[in-house]
Amino acid sequence: MDALHWWRQGDAVTQGTALILLAMSVASWVVIVWKLRLMRRATTDVARCTAAFWQAPSLDLASQRLQSFDREALVLPLVAAAYSIASEPSPSEHASLATAGGLPQRLTRVLRNALHEVLGRLQYGQVLLATVGSTAPFVGLLGTVWGIFHALTAMAGAGQITIDKVSGPVGEALVMTAAGLAVAIPAVLAYNVFGRLIGRVEADLEGFARDLRELILDTSAHKP
């Protein structure tokens, strides 16, 4: 009996369930590999970028230095947003609501928007991992229940039923449960690990955004 015997013996529901689990596995592993690269760069680049930023003599030079450190564009959007507010003239009476308010309000608005954009990029794929981790065991269980029902129905019409005739088809059906767990466990582990790493990077970015806001406000207050 070869490894694909259960595939040939199964009906459309069993085969469809197997294909769904295969698609879930491929999608989750693509996200896992991509996010491994992303988070490895993020944890390294954010620390290097913040250090390079505070060692720069001016905001212009800091932005130039970050070009070579920020490979995933996680810190540069914050600096660019703050620089756009710091360098723009005072809003006129006919300015839009986006430029209304004082410097602290405008800084908070643009830094918050830039931070949300960066965090959205870091969290991309987390929903897929959570969905696969929570639904794959049930998809596998569905395939198992249907496979057992299909096997028992077929054997009921075959006359005498012995344990050797039951154990093979039922064992093949239980493979679907194992497949569902094999798909779900890596997705759940990856979701938890990436969530922890994203939380650390998010805390660093929020701290940097807060310090950058205070720097711009202090610099503007001392302008002649």
PDB file of C-alpha atoms in Angstrom:
ATOM      1  CA  MET A   1       0.000   0.000   0.000  1.00  0.00           C
ATOM      2  CA  ASP A   2       1.612   3.276  -1.082  1.00  0.00           C
ATOM      3  CA  ALA A   3       1.388   6.617   0.645  1.00  0.00           C
ATOM      4  CA  LEU A   4      -1.292   7.957  -1.724  1.00  0.00           C
ATOM      5  CA  HIS A   5      -3.678   5.047  -1.222  1.00  0.00           C
ATOM      6  CA  TRP A   6      -5.909   7.145   1.030  1.00  0.00           C
ATOM      7  CA  TRP A   7      -6.098   9.819  -1.703  1.00  0.00           C
ATOM      8  CA  ARG A   8      -7.316   7.369  -4.337  1.00  0.00           C
ATOM      9  CA  GLN A   9      -9.731   5.741  -1.909  1.00  0.00           C
ATOM     10  CA  GLY A  10     -11.178   9.044  -0.671  1.00  0.00           C
ATOM     11  CA  ASP A  11     -14.062  10.884  -2.230  1.00  0.00           C
ATOM     12  CA  ALA A  12     -14.339  14.539  -3.258  1.00  0.00           C
ATOM     13  CA  VAL A  13     -14.842  15.758   0.333  1.00  0.00           C
ATOM     14  CA  THR A  14     -11.739  13.980   1.608  1.00  0.00           C
ATOM     15  CA  GLN A  15      -9.623  15.174  -1.293  1.00  0.00           C
ATOM     16  CA  GLY A  16     -10.978  18.719  -1.010  1.00  0.00           C
ATOM     17  CA  THR A  17     -10.172  18.783   2.706  1.00  0.00           C
ATOM     18  CA  ALA A  18      -6.649  17.595   1.985  1.00  0.00           C
ATOM     19  CA  LEU A  19      -6.177  20.307  -0.625  1.00  0.00           C
ATOM     20  CA  ILE A  20      -7.426  22.963   1.802  1.00  0.00           C
ATOM     21  CA  LEU A  21      -4.923  21.804   4.428  1.00  0.00           C
ATOM     22  CA  LEU A  22      -2.164  21.822   1.813  1.00  0.00           C
ATOM     23  CA  ALA A  23      -3.064  25.389   0.798  1.00  0.00           C
ATOM     24  CA  MET A  24      -3.112  26.453   4.455  1.00  0.00           C
ATOM     25  CA  SER A  25       0.284  24.892   5.048  1.00  0.00           C
ATOM     26  CA  VAL A  26       1.873  26.501   1.990  1.00  0.00           C
ATOM     27  CA  ALA A  27       0.415  29.920   2.801  1.00  0.00           C
ATOM     28  CA  SER A  28       1.482  29.809   6.448  1.00  0.00           C
ATOM     29  CA  TRP A  29       5.021  28.677   5.626  1.00  0.00           C
ATOM     30  CA  VAL A  30       5.402  31.409   3.019  1.00  0.00           C
ATOM     31  CA  VAL A  31       4.367  33.961   5.646  1.00  0.00           C
ATOM     32  CA  ILE A  32       6.635  32.374   8.265  1.00  0.00           C
ATOM     33  CA  VAL A  33       9.715  32.476   6.033  1.00  0.00           C
ATOM     34  CA  TRP A  34       8.968  36.051   4.931  1.00  0.00           C
ATOM     35  CA  LYS A  35       8.349  37.281   8.467  1.00  0.00           C
ATOM     36  CA  LEU A  36      11.489  35.577   9.761  1.00  0.00           C
ATOM     37  CA  ARG A  37      13.495  37.717   7.370  1.00  0.00           C
ATOM     38  CA  LEU A  38      11.434  40.817   8.150  1.00  0.00           C
ATOM     39  CA  MET A  39      11.666  40.511  11.928  1.00  0.00           C
ATOM     40  CA  ARG A  40      15.364  39.680  11.868  1.00  0.00           C
ATOM     41  CA  ARG A  41      15.980  42.862   9.920  1.00  0.00           C
ATOM     42  CA  ALA A  42      13.530  44.873  12.010  1.00  0.00           C
ATOM     43  CA  THR A  43      15.058  44.007  15.376  1.00  0.00           C
ATOM     44  CA  THR A  44      18.525  44.860  14.073  1.00  0.00           C
ATOM     45  CA  ASP A  45      17.707  47.912  11.956  1.00  0.00           C
ATOM     46  CA  VAL A  46      15.561  49.734  14.510  1.00  0.00           C
ATOM     47  CA  ALA A  47      18.349  49.627  17.100  1.00  0.00           C
ATOM     48  CA  ARG A  48      20.966  50.710  14.548  1.00  0.00           C
ATOM     49  CA  CYS A  49      18.770  53.459  13.126  1.00  0.00           C
ATOM     50  CA  THR A  50      17.918  55.008  16.465  1.00  0.00           C
ATOM     51  CA  ALA A  51      21.585  54.967  17.492  1.00  0.00           C
ATOM     52  CA  ALA A  52      22.640  56.548  14.184  1.00  0.00           C
ATOM     53  CA  PHE A  53      19.886  59.136  14.437  1.00  0.00           C
ATOM     54  CA  TRP A  54      20.867  60.415  17.860  1.00  0.00           C
ATOM     55  CA  GLN A  55      24.543  60.514  16.899  1.00  0.00           C
ATOM     56  CA  ALA A  56      23.848  62.751  13.889  1.00  0.00           C
ATOM     57  CA  PRO A  57      24.518  66.477  14.276  1.00  0.00           C
ATOM     58  CA  SER A  58      21.297  67.553  12.525  1.00  0.00           C
ATOM     59  CA  LEU A  59      17.963  66.241  11.338  1.00  0.00           C
ATOM     60  CA  ASP A  60      19.010  66.473   7.689  1.00  0.00           C
ATOM     61  CA  LEU A  61      22.150  64.401   8.224  1.00  0.00           C
ATOM     62  CA  ALA A  62      20.225  61.933  10.362  1.00  0.00           C
ATOM     63  CA  SER A  63      17.766  61.329   7.515  1.00  0.00           C
ATOM     64  CA  GLN A  64      20.650  60.697   5.119  1.00  0.00           C
ATOM     65  CA  ARG A  65      22.353  58.288   7.484  1.00  0.00           C
ATOM     66  CA  LEU A  66      19.218  56.249   7.988  1.00  0.00           C
ATOM     67  CA  GLN A  67      19.006  55.507   4.253  1.00  0.00           C
ATOM     68  CA  SER A  68      21.734  52.866   4.581  1.00  0.00           C
ATOM     69  CA  PHE A  69      20.522  51.375   7.877  1.00  0.00           C
ATOM     70  CA  ASP A  70      16.736  51.225   7.530  1.00  0.00           C
ATOM     71  CA  ARG A  71      16.343  48.388   5.021  1.00  0.00           C
ATOM     72  CA  GLU A  72      12.657  47.794   5.794  1.00  0.00           C
ATOM     73  CA  ALA A  73      11.716  51.503   6.069  1.00  0.00           C
ATOM     74  CA  LEU A  74      10.594  51.318   9.685  1.00  0.00           C
ATOM     75  CA  VAL A  75      12.226  54.437  11.139  1.00  0.00           C
ATOM     76  CA  LEU A  76      12.506  56.633   8.062  1.00  0.00           C
ATOM     77  CA  PRO A  77       8.723  57.243   7.793  1.00  0.00           C
ATOM     78  CA  LEU A  78       8.715  58.648  11.326  1.00  0.00           C
ATOM     79  CA  VAL A  79      11.666  60.932  10.639  1.00  0.00           C
ATOM     80  CA  ALA A  80      10.217  62.044   7.311  1.00  0.00           C
ATOM     81  CA  ALA A  81       6.858  62.824   8.916  1.00  0.00           C
ATOM     82  CA  ALA A  82       8.460  64.862  11.680  1.00  0.00           C
ATOM     83  CA  TYR A  83      10.749  66.656   9.235  1.00  0.00           C
ATOM     84  CA  SER A  84       7.805  67.616   7.035  1.00  0.00           C
ATOM     85  CA  ILE A  85       6.132  69.331   9.974  1.00  0.00           C
ATOM     86  CA  ALA A  86       9.315  70.931  11.292  1.00  0.00           C
ATOM     87  CA  SER A  87      10.231  72.422   7.920  1.00  0.00           C
ATOM     88  CA  GLU A  88       6.812  73.629   6.778  1.00  0.00           C
ATOM     89  CA  PRO A  89       5.808  77.255   7.269  1.00  0.00           C
ATOM     90  CA  SER A  90       3.124  78.291   9.696  1.00  0.00           C
ATOM     91  CA  PRO A  91      -0.335  77.404   8.348  1.00  0.00           C
ATOM     92  CA  SER A  92      -2.366  80.228   6.902  1.00  0.00           C
ATOM     93  CA  GLU A  93      -5.930  81.088   7.755  1.00  0.00           C
ATOM     94  CA  HIS A  94      -7.193  79.165   4.696  1.00  0.00           C
ATOM     95  CA  ALA A  95      -5.194  76.017   5.430  1.00  0.00           C
ATOM     96  CA  SER A  96      -6.922  72.644   5.484  1.00  0.00           C
ATOM     97  CA  LEU A  97      -7.858  70.808   8.640  1.00  0.00           C
ATOM     98  CA  ALA A  98      -4.817  68.576   8.166  1.00  0.00           C
ATOM     99  CA  THR A  99      -2.571  71.560   8.851  1.00  0.00           C
ATOM    100  CA  ALA A 100      -4.781  73.129  11.486  1.00  0.00           C
ATOM    101  CA  GLY A 101      -3.779  73.329  15.104  1.00  0.00           C
ATOM    102  CA  GLY A 102      -0.510  74.053  16.787  1.00  0.00           C
ATOM    103  CA  LEU A 103       2.810  72.363  16.218  1.00  0.00           C
ATOM    104  CA  PRO A 104       2.297  69.742  18.980  1.00  0.00           C
ATOM    105  CA  GLN A 105      -1.034  68.651  17.520  1.00  0.00           C
ATOM    106  CA  ARG A 106       0.294  68.420  13.973  1.00  0.00           C
ATOM    107  CA  LEU A 107       3.357  66.499  15.101  1.00  0.00           C
ATOM    108  CA  THR A 108       1.250  64.042  17.052  1.00  0.00           C
ATOM    109  CA  ARG A 109      -1.034  63.534  14.055  1.00  0.00           C
ATOM    110  CA  VAL A 110       1.657  62.820  11.475  1.00  0.00           C
ATOM    111  CA  LEU A 111       3.776  60.682  13.794  1.00  0.00           C
ATOM    112  CA  ARG A 112       0.760  58.613  14.783  1.00  0.00           C
ATOM    113  CA  ASN A 113      -0.164  58.039  11.139  1.00  0.00           C
ATOM    114  CA  ALA A 114       3.396  57.093  10.219  1.00  0.00           C
ATOM    115  CA  LEU A 115       3.646  54.756  13.206  1.00  0.00           C
ATOM    116  CA  HIS A 116       0.388  53.019  12.307  1.00  0.00           C
ATOM    117  CA  GLU A 117       1.643  52.497   8.750  1.00  0.00           C
ATOM    118  CA  VAL A 118       4.891  50.948   9.971  1.00  0.00           C
ATOM    119  CA  LEU A 119       3.162  48.719  12.516  1.00  0.00           C
ATOM    120  CA  GLY A 120       0.687  47.583   9.865  1.00  0.00           C
ATOM    121  CA  ARG A 121       3.622  46.370   7.784  1.00  0.00           C
ATOM    122  CA  LEU A 122       5.092  44.509  10.757  1.00  0.00           C
ATOM    123  CA  GLN A 123       1.776  42.871  11.639  1.00  0.00           C
ATOM    124  CA  TYR A 124       1.042  41.809   8.073  1.00  0.00           C
ATOM    125  CA  GLY A 125       0.425  38.062   7.942  1.00  0.00           C
ATOM    126  CA  GLN A 126      -0.439  37.683  11.626  1.00  0.00           C
ATOM    127  CA  VAL A 127      -4.126  37.291  10.847  1.00  0.00           C
ATOM    128  CA  LEU A 128      -3.383  34.486   8.393  1.00  0.00           C
ATOM    129  CA  LEU A 129      -1.218  32.636  10.938  1.00  0.00           C
ATOM    130  CA  ALA A 130      -3.895  33.010  13.610  1.00  0.00           C
ATOM    131  CA  THR A 131      -6.591  31.804  11.213  1.00  0.00           C
ATOM    132  CA  VAL A 132      -4.609  28.772  10.106  1.00  0.00           C
ATOM    133  CA  GLY A 133      -3.636  27.910  13.667  1.00  0.00           C
ATOM    134  CA  SER A 134      -7.222  28.029  14.903  1.00  0.00           C
ATOM    135  CA  THR A 135      -9.038  26.391  11.977  1.00  0.00           C
ATOM    136  CA  ALA A 136      -6.623  23.763  10.607  1.00  0.00           C
ATOM    137  CA  PRO A 137      -7.307  21.208  13.409  1.00  0.00           C
ATOM    138  CA  PHE A 138     -11.041  21.444  12.749  1.00  0.00           C
ATOM    139  CA  VAL A 139     -10.553  21.087   9.004  1.00  0.00           C
ATOM    140  CA  GLY A 140      -8.481  17.969   9.656  1.00  0.00           C
ATOM    141  CA  LEU A 141     -11.115  16.678  12.069  1.00  0.00           C
ATOM    142  CA  LEU A 142     -13.780  17.194   9.416  1.00  0.00           C
ATOM    143  CA  GLY A 143     -11.726  15.112   7.006  1.00  0.00           C
ATOM    144  CA  THR A 144     -11.295  12.418   9.644  1.00  0.00           C
ATOM    145  CA  VAL A 145     -14.991  12.202  10.489  1.00  0.00           C
ATOM    146  CA  TRP A 146     -15.984  12.129   6.851  1.00  0.00           C
ATOM    147  CA  GLY A 147     -13.300   9.575   5.999  1.00  0.00           C
ATOM    148  CA  ILE A 148     -14.420   7.251   8.804  1.00  0.00           C
ATOM    149  CA  PHE A 149     -18.051   7.609   7.777  1.00  0.00           C
ATOM    150  CA  HIS A 150     -17.161   6.901   4.159  1.00  0.00           C
ATOM    151  CA  ALA A 151     -15.044   3.869   5.107  1.00  0.00           C
ATOM    152  CA  LEU A 152     -17.663   2.362   7.415  1.00  0.00           C
ATOM    153  CA  THR A 153     -20.411   2.914   4.867  1.00  0.00           C
ATOM    154  CA  ALA A 154     -18.375   1.126   2.213  1.00  0.00           C
ATOM    155  CA  MET A 155     -17.563  -1.802   4.529  1.00  0.00           C
ATOM    156  CA  ALA A 156     -21.179  -2.136   5.677  1.00  0.00           C
ATOM    157  CA  GLY A 157     -22.172  -3.165   2.183  1.00  0.00           C
ATOM    158  CA  ALA A 158     -19.293  -5.592   1.867  1.00  0.00           C
ATOM    159  CA  GLY A 159     -20.776  -8.232   4.175  1.00  0.00           C
ATOM    160  CA  GLN A 160     -18.724  -9.528   7.090  1.00  0.00           C
ATOM    161  CA  ILE A 161     -16.640  -6.880   8.878  1.00  0.00           C
ATOM    162  CA  THR A 162     -13.415  -7.821  10.661  1.00  0.00           C
ATOM    163  CA  ILE A 163     -10.952  -5.724  12.590  1.00  0.00           C
ATOM    164  CA  ASP A 164      -8.345  -5.881   9.843  1.00  0.00           C
ATOM    165  CA  LYS A 165     -10.839  -4.489   7.346  1.00  0.00           C
ATOM    166  CA  VAL A 166     -11.787  -1.665   9.699  1.00  0.00           C
ATOM    167  CA  SER A 167      -8.358  -0.661  10.981  1.00  0.00           C
ATOM    168  CA  GLY A 168      -6.908   0.214   7.573  1.00  0.00           C
ATOM    169  CA  PRO A 169      -9.552   2.681   6.332  1.00  0.00           C
ATOM    170  CA  VAL A 170     -10.077   4.189   9.783  1.00  0.00           C
ATOM    171  CA  GLY A 171      -6.328   4.624  10.251  1.00  0.00           C
ATOM    172  CA  GLU A 172      -6.103   6.344   6.882  1.00  0.00           C
ATOM    173  CA  ALA A 173      -8.921   8.683   7.886  1.00  0.00           C
ATOM    174  CA  LEU A 174      -7.123   9.579  11.112  1.00  0.00           C
ATOM    175  CA  VAL A 175      -4.232  10.823   9.000  1.00  0.00           C
ATOM    176  CA  MET A 176      -6.359  13.914   8.329  1.00  0.00           C
ATOM    177  CA  THR A 177      -6.358  14.792  12.035  1.00  0.00           C
ATOM    178  CA  ALA A 178      -2.589  14.481  12.142  1.00  0.00           C
ATOM    179  CA  ALA A 179      -2.340  16.614   9.011  1.00  0.00           C
ATOM    180  CA  GLY A 180      -4.509  19.314  10.575  1.00  0.00           C
ATOM    181  CA  LEU A 181      -2.298  19.409  13.670  1.00  0.00           C
ATOM    182  CA  ALA A 182       0.845  19.446  11.534  1.00  0.00           C
ATOM    183  CA  VAL A 183      -0.480  22.523   9.738  1.00  0.00           C
ATOM    184  CA  ALA A 184      -1.747  24.297  12.861  1.00  0.00           C
ATOM    185  CA  ILE A 185       1.175  23.837  15.274  1.00  0.00           C
ATOM    186  CA  PRO A 186       3.827  25.732  13.233  1.00  0.00           C
ATOM    187  CA  ALA A 187       1.334  28.526  12.545  1.00  0.00           C
ATOM    188  CA  VAL A 188       0.459  28.930  16.238  1.00  0.00           C
ATOM    189  CA  LEU A 189       4.098  28.859  17.332  1.00  0.00           C
ATOM    190  CA  ALA A 190       5.072  31.375  14.660  1.00  0.00           C
ATOM    191  CA  TYR A 191       2.158  33.651  15.576  1.00  0.00           C
ATOM    192  CA  ASN A 192       3.222  33.738  19.226  1.00  0.00           C
ATOM    193  CA  VAL A 193       6.906  34.262  18.478  1.00  0.00           C
ATOM    194  CA  PHE A 194       6.286  36.984  15.911  1.00  0.00           C
ATOM    195  CA  GLY A 195       3.753  38.666  18.185  1.00  0.00           C
ATOM    196  CA  ARG A 196       6.359  38.920  20.923  1.00  0.00           C
ATOM    197  CA  LEU A 197       8.984  40.291  18.538  1.00  0.00           C
ATOM    198  CA  ILE A 198       6.528  42.789  17.056  1.00  0.00           C
ATOM    199  CA  GLY A 199       5.658  43.970  20.546  1.00  0.00           C
ATOM    200  CA  ARG A 200       9.319  44.711  21.280  1.00  0.00           C
ATOM    201  CA  VAL A 201       9.849  46.573  18.016  1.00  0.00           C
ATOM    202  CA  GLU A 202       6.597  48.472  18.527  1.00  0.00           C
ATOM    203  CA  ALA A 203       7.731  49.622  21.976  1.00  0.00           C
ATOM    204  CA  ASP A 204      11.048  50.820  20.524  1.00  0.00           C
ATOM    205  CA  LEU A 205       9.329  52.699  17.699  1.00  0.00           C
ATOM    206  CA  GLU A 206       6.808  54.321  20.034  1.00  0.00           C
ATOM    207  CA  GLY A 207       9.613  55.461  22.321  1.00  0.00           C
ATOM    208  CA  PHE A 208      11.548  56.845  19.384  1.00  0.00           C
ATOM    209  CA  ALA A 209       8.476  58.672  18.062  1.00  0.00           C
ATOM    210  CA  ARG A 210       7.872  60.235  21.478  1.00  0.00           C
ATOM    211  CA  ASP A 211      11.505  61.348  21.781  1.00  0.00           C
ATOM    212  CA  LEU A 212      11.473  62.668  18.217  1.00  0.00           C
ATOM    213  CA  ARG A 213       8.352  64.700  18.936  1.00  0.00           C
ATOM    214  CA  GLU A 214       9.953  66.253  22.004  1.00  0.00           C
ATOM    215  CA  LEU A 215      13.085  67.039  20.003  1.00  0.00           C
ATOM    216  CA  ILE A 216      11.158  68.850  17.271  1.00  0.00           C
ATOM    217  CA  LEU A 217       9.143  70.814  19.802  1.00  0.00           C
ATOM    218  CA  ASP A 218      12.236  71.806  21.772  1.00  0.00           C
ATOM    219  CA  THR A 219      14.110  72.791  18.599  1.00  0.00           C
ATOM    220  CA  SER A 220      11.180  74.882  17.378  1.00  0.00           C
ATOM    221  CA  ALA A 221      10.851  76.603  20.749  1.00  0.00           C
ATOM    222  CA  HIS A 222      14.464  77.782  20.600  1.00  0.00           C
ATOM    223  CA  LYS A 223      14.282  79.102  17.043  1.00  0.00           C
ATOM    224  CA  PRO A 224      14.699  82.881  16.836  1.00  0.00           C
TER     225      PRO A 224
END
